[in-house]
PDB file of C-alpha atoms in Angstrom:
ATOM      1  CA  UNK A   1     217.118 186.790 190.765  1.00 51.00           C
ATOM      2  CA  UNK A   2     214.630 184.802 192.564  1.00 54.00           C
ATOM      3  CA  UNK A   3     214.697 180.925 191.983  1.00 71.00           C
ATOM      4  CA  UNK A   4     217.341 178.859 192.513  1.00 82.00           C
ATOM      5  CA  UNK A   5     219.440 176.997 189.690  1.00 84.00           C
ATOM      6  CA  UNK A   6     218.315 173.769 188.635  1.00 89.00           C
ATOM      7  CA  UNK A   7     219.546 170.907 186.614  1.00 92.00           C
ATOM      8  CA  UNK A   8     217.517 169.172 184.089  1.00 93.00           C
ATOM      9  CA  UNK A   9     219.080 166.035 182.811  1.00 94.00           C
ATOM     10  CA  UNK A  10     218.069 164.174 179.844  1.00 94.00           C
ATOM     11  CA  UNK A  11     218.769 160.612 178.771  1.00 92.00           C
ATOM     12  CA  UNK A  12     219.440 159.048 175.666  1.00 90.00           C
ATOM     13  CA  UNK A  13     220.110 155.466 175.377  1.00 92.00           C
ATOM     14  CA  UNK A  14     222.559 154.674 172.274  1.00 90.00           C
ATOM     15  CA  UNK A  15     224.098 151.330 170.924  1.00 84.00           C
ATOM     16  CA  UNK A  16     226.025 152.055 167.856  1.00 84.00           C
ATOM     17  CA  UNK A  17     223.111 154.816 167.356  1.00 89.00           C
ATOM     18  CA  UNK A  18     220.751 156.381 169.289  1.00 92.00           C
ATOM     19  CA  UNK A  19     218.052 154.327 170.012  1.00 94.00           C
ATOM     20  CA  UNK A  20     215.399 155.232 172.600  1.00 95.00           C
ATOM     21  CA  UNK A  21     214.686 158.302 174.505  1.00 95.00           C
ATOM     22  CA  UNK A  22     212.325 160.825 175.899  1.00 94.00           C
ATOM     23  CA  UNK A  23     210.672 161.517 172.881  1.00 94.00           C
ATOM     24  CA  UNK A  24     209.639 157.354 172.032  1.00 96.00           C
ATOM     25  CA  UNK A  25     209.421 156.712 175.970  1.00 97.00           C
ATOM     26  CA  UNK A  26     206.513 159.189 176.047  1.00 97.00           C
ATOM     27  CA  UNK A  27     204.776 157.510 172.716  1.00 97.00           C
ATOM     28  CA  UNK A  28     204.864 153.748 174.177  1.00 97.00           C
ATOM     29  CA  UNK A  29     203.786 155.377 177.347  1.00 97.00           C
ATOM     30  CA  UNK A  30     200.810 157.235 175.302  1.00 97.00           C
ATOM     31  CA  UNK A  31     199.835 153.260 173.358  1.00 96.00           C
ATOM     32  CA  UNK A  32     199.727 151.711 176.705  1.00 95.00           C
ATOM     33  CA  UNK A  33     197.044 154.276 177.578  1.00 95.00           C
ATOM     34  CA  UNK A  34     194.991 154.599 174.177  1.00 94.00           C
ATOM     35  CA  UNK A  35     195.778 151.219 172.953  1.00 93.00           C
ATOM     36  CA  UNK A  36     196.480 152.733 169.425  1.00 92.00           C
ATOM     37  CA  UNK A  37     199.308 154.425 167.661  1.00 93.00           C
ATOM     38  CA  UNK A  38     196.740 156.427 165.870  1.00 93.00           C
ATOM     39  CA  UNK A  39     195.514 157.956 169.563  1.00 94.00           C
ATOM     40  CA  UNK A  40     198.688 158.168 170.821  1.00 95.00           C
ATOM     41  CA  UNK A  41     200.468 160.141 168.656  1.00 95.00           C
ATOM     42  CA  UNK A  42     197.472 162.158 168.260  1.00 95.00           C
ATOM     43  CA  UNK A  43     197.202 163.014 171.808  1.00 96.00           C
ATOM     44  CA  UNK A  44     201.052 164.479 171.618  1.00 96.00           C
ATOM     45  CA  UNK A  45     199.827 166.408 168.702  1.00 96.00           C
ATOM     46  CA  UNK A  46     202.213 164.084 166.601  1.00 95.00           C
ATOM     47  CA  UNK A  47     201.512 163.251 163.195  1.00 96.00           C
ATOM     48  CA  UNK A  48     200.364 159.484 162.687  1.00 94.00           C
ATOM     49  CA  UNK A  49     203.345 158.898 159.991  1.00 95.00           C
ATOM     50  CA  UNK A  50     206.165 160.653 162.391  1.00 96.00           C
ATOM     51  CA  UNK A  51     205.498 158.321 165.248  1.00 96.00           C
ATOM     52  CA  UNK A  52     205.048 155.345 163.381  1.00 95.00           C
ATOM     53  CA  UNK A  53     208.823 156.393 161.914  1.00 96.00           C
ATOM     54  CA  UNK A  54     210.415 156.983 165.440  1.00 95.00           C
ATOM     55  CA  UNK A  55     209.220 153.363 166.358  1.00 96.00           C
ATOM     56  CA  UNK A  56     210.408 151.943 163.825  1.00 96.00           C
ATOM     57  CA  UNK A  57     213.386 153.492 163.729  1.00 95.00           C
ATOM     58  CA  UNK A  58     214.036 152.726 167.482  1.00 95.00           C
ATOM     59  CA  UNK A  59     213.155 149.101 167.207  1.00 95.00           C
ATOM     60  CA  UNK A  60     215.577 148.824 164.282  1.00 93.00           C
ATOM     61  CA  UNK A  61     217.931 150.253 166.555  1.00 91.00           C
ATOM     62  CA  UNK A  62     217.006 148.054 169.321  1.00 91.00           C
ATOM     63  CA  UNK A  63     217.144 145.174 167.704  1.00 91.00           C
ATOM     64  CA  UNK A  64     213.590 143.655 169.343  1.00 94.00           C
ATOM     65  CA  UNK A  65     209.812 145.176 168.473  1.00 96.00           C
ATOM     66  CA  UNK A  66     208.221 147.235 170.898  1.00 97.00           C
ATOM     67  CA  UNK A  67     204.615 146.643 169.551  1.00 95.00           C
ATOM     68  CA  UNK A  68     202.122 143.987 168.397  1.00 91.00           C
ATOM     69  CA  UNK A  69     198.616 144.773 167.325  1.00 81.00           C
ATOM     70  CA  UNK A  70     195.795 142.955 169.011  1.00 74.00           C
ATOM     71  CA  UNK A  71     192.406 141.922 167.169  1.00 71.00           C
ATOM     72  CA  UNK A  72     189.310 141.578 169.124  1.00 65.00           C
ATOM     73  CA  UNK A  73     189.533 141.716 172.940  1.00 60.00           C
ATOM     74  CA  UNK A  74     188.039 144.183 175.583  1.00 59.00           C
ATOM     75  CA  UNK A  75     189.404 146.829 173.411  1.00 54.00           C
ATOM     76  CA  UNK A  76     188.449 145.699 170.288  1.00 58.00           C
ATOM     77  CA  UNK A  77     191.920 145.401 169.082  1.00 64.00           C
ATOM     78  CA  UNK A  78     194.667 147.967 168.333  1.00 86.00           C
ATOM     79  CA  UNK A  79     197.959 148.257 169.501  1.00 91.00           C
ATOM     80  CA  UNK A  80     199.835 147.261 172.666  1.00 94.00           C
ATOM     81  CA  UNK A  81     203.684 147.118 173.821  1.00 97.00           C
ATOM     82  CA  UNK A  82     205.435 144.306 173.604  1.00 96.00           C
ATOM     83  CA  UNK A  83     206.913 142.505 177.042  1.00 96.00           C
ATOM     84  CA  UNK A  84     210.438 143.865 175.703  1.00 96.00           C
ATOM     85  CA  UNK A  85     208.799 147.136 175.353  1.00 97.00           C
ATOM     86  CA  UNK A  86     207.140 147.204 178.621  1.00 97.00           C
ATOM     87  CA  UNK A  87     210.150 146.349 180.144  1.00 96.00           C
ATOM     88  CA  UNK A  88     212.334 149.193 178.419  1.00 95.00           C
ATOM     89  CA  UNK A  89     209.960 151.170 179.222  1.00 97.00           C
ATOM     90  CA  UNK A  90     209.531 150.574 183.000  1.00 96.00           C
ATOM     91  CA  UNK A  91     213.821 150.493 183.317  1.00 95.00           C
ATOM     92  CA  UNK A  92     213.751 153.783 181.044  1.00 96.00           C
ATOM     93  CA  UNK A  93     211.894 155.669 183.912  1.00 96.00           C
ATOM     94  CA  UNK A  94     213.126 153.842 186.815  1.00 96.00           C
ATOM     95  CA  UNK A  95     215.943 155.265 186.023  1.00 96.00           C
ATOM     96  CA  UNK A  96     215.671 158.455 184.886  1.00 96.00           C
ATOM     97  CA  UNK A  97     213.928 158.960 188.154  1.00 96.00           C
ATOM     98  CA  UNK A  98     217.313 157.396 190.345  1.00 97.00           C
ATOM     99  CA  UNK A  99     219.473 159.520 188.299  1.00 96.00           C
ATOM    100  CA  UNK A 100     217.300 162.775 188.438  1.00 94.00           C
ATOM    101  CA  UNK A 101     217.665 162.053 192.489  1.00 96.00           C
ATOM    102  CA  UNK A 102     221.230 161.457 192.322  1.00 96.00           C
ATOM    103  CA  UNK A 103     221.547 164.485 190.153  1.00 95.00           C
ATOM    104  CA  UNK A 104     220.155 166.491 192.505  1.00 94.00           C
ATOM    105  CA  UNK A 105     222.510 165.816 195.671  1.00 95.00           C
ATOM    106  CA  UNK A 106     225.268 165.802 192.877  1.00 96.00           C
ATOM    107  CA  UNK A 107     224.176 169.234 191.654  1.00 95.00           C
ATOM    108  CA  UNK A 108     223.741 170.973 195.431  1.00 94.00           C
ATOM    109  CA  UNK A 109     227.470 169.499 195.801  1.00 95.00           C
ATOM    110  CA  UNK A 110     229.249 171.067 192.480  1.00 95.00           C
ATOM    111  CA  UNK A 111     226.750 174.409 192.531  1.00 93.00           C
ATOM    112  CA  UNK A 112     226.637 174.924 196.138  1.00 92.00           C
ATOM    113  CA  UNK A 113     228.312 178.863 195.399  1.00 91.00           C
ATOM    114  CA  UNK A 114     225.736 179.298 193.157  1.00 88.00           C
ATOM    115  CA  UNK A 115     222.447 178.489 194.811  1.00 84.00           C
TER     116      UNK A 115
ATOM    117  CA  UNK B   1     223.702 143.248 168.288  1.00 51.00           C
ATOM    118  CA  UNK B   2     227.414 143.909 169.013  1.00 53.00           C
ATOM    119  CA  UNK B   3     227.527 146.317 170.921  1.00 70.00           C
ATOM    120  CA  UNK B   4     226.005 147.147 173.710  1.00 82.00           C
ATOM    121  CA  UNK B   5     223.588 149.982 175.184  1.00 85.00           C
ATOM    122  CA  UNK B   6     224.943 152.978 176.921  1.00 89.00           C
ATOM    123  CA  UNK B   7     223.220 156.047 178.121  1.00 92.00           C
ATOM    124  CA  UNK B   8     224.064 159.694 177.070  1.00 93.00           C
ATOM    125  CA  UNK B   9     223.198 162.497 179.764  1.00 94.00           C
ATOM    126  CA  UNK B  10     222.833 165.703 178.624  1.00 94.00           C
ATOM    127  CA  UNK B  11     222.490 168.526 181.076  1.00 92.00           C
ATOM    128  CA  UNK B  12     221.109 171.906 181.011  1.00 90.00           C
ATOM    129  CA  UNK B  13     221.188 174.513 183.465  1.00 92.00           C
ATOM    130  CA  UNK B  14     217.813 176.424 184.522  1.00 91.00           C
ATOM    131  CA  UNK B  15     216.834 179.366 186.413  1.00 84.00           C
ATOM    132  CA  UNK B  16     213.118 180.286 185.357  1.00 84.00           C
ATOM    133  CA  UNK B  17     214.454 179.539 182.352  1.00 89.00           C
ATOM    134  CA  UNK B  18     217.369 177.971 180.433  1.00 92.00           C
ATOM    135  CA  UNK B  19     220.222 179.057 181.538  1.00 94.00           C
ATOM    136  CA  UNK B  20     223.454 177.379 180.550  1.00 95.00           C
ATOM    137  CA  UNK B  21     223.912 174.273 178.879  1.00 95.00           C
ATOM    138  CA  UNK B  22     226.695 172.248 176.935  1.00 94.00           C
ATOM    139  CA  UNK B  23     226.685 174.604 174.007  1.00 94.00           C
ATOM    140  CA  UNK B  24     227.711 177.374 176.151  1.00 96.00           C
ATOM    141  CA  UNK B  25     229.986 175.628 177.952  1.00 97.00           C
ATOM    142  CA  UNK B  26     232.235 174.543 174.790  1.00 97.00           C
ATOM    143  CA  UNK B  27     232.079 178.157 173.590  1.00 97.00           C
ATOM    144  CA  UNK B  28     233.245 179.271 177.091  1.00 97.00           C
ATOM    145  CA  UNK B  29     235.735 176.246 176.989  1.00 97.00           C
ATOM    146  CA  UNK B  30     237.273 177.752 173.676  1.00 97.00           C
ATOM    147  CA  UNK B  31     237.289 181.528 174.306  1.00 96.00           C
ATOM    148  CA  UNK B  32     239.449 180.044 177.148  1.00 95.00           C
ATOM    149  CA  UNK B  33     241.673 178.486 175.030  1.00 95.00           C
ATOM    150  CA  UNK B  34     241.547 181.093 172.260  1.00 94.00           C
ATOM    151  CA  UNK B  35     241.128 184.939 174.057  1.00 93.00           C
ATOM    152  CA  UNK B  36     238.970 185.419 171.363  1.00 92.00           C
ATOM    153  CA  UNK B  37     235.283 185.405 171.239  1.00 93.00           C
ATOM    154  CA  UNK B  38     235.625 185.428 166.808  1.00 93.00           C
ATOM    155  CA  UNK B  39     238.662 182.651 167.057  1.00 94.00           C
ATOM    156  CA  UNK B  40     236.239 180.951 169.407  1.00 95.00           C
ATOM    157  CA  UNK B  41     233.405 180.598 167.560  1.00 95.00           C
ATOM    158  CA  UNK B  42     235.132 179.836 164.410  1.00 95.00           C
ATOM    159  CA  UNK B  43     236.698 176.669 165.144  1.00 96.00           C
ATOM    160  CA  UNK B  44     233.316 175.643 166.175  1.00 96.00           C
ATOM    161  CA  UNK B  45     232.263 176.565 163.033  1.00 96.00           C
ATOM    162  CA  UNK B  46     229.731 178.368 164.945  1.00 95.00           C
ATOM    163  CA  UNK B  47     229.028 182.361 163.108  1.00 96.00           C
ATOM    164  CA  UNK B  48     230.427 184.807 165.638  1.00 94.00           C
ATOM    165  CA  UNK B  49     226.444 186.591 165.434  1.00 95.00           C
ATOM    166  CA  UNK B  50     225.017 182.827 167.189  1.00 96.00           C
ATOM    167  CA  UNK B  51     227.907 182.848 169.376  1.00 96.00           C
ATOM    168  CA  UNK B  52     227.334 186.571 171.094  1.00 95.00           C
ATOM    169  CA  UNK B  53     223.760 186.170 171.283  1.00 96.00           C
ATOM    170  CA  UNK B  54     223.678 182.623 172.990  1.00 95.00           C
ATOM    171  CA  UNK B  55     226.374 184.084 175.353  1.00 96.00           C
ATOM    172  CA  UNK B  56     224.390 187.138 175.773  1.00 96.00           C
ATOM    173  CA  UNK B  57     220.965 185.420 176.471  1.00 95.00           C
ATOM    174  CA  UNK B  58     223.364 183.297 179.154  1.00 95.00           C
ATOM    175  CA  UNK B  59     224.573 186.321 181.207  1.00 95.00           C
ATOM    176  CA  UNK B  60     220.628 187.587 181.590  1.00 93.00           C
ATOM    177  CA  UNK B  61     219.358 184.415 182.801  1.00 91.00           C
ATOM    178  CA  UNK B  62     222.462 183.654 184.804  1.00 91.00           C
ATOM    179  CA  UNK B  63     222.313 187.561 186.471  1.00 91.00           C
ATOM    180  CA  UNK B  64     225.709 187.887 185.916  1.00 94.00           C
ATOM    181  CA  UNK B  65     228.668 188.428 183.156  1.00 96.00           C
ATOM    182  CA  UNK B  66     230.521 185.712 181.534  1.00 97.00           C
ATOM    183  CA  UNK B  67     233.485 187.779 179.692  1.00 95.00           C
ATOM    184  CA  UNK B  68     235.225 190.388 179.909  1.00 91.00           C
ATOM    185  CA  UNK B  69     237.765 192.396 177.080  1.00 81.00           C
ATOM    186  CA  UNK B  70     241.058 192.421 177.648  1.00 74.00           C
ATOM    187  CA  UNK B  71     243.361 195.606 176.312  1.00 71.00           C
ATOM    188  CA  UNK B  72     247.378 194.994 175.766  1.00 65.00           C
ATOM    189  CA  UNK B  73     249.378 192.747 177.465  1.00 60.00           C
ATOM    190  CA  UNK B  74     250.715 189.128 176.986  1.00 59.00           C
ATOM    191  CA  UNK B  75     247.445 188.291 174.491  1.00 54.00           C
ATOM    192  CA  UNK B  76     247.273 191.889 173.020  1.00 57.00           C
ATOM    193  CA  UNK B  77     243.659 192.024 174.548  1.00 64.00           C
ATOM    194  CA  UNK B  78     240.665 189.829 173.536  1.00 86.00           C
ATOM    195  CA  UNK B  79     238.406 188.491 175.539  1.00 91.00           C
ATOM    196  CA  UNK B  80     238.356 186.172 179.088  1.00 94.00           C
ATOM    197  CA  UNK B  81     235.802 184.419 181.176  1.00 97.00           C
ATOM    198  CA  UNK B  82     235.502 186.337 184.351  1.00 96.00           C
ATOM    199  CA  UNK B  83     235.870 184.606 187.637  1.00 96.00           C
ATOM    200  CA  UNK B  84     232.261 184.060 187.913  1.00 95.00           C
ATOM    201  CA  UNK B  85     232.233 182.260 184.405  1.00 97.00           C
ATOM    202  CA  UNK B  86     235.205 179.825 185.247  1.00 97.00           C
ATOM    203  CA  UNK B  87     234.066 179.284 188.477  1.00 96.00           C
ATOM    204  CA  UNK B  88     230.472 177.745 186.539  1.00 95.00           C
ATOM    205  CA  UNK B  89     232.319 176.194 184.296  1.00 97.00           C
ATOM    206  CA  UNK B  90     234.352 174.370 186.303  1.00 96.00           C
ATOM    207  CA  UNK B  91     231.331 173.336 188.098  1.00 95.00           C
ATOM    208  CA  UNK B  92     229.409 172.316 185.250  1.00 96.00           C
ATOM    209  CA  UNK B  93     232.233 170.096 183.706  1.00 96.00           C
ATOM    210  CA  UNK B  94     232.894 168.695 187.066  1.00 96.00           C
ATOM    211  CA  UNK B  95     229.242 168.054 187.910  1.00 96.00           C
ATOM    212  CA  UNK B  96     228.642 166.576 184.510  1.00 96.00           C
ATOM    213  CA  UNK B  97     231.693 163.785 184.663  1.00 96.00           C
ATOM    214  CA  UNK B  98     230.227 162.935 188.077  1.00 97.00           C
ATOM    215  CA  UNK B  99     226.862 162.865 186.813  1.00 96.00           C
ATOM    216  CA  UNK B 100     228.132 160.538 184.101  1.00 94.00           C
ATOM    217  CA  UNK B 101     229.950 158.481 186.838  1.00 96.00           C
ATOM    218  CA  UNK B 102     226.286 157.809 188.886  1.00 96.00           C
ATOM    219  CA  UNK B 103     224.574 157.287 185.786  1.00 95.00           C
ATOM    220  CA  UNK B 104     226.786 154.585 184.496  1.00 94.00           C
ATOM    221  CA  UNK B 105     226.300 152.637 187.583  1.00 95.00           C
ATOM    222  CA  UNK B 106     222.274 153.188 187.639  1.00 96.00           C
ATOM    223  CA  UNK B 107     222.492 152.086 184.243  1.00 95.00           C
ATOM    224  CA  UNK B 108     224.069 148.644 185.394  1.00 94.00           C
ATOM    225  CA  UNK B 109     221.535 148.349 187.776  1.00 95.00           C
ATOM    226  CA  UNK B 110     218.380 149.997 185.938  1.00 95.00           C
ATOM    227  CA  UNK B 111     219.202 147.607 182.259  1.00 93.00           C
ATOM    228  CA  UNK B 112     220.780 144.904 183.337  1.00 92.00           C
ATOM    229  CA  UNK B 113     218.278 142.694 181.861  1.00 91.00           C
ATOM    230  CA  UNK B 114     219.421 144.440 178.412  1.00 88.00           C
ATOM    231  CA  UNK B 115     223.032 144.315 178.586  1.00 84.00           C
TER     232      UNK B 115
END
């Protein structure tokens, strides 16, 4: 045995039901880039109707929309996150990112006989 | 909105690969509790056949044995973690609650503007 044990630690966010994770955090990430659901989900090799479901689905959740379309503009209009979602978005990964490095001192702690 | 958001952490263990992860854990949680790999897996309503092989694909990317089989005495034989296996068990449940623990207070921190 070569490598070393690692965690990986996932994050779901639930109210009464789950309502955001990696898998929407990734498509809102993907629209801020492309500017279109269309693109985005296409890029992830997700089909069009899927990811409009999962936002839907998460806003319901949510209880706040996490996109408007645009018309016109320097992009010629599609789709772009809401402040809400932008803001979701950016705590999502913030933290993720805090508790991935927590995780890690945590993990060298509990697993130290088995590194 | 009643109620308000909370995250779920889910944490898997990795080598090269997946190595141990929650599902494991339970099943090694209830062979504990029940000497039995069969009494085990049934009251997870899990079929014995899924519970040997994810236990089995465990030990080779782990590098080491989980269970042992235990003839006669106070049980009349069955089966039991081996010191290895309740040693990462005990490590995994402890790491997770403290896990949990960090990530409840990054949470505060990370969402507070959703809380």
């Amino acid at each position: 045995m070569e490598k070393t044990l690692r965690p990986v630690i996932s994050v779901r966010i639930f109210r009464e039901e789950k309502c955001f994770g990696p898998g929407v955090a990734a498509l809102l990430k993907n629209i801020e880039e492309h500017h279109s659901l269309r693109s985005a989900a296409a890029s992830m090799g997700m089909a069009y109707s899927k990811a409009w479901t999962i936002l839907k689905a998460s806003e319901e959740a949510l209880g706040f929309k996490l996109l408007h379309t645009t018309t016109g503009g320097r992009h010629g209009g599609g789709a772009a996150l809401t402040p809400e979602a932008q803001a979701l978005l950016e705590a999502y990964y913030a933290y993720c990112a805090a508790l991935k490095a927590a995780g890690k001192t945590l993990f060298e702690e509990h697993f130290r006989e088995f590194l």
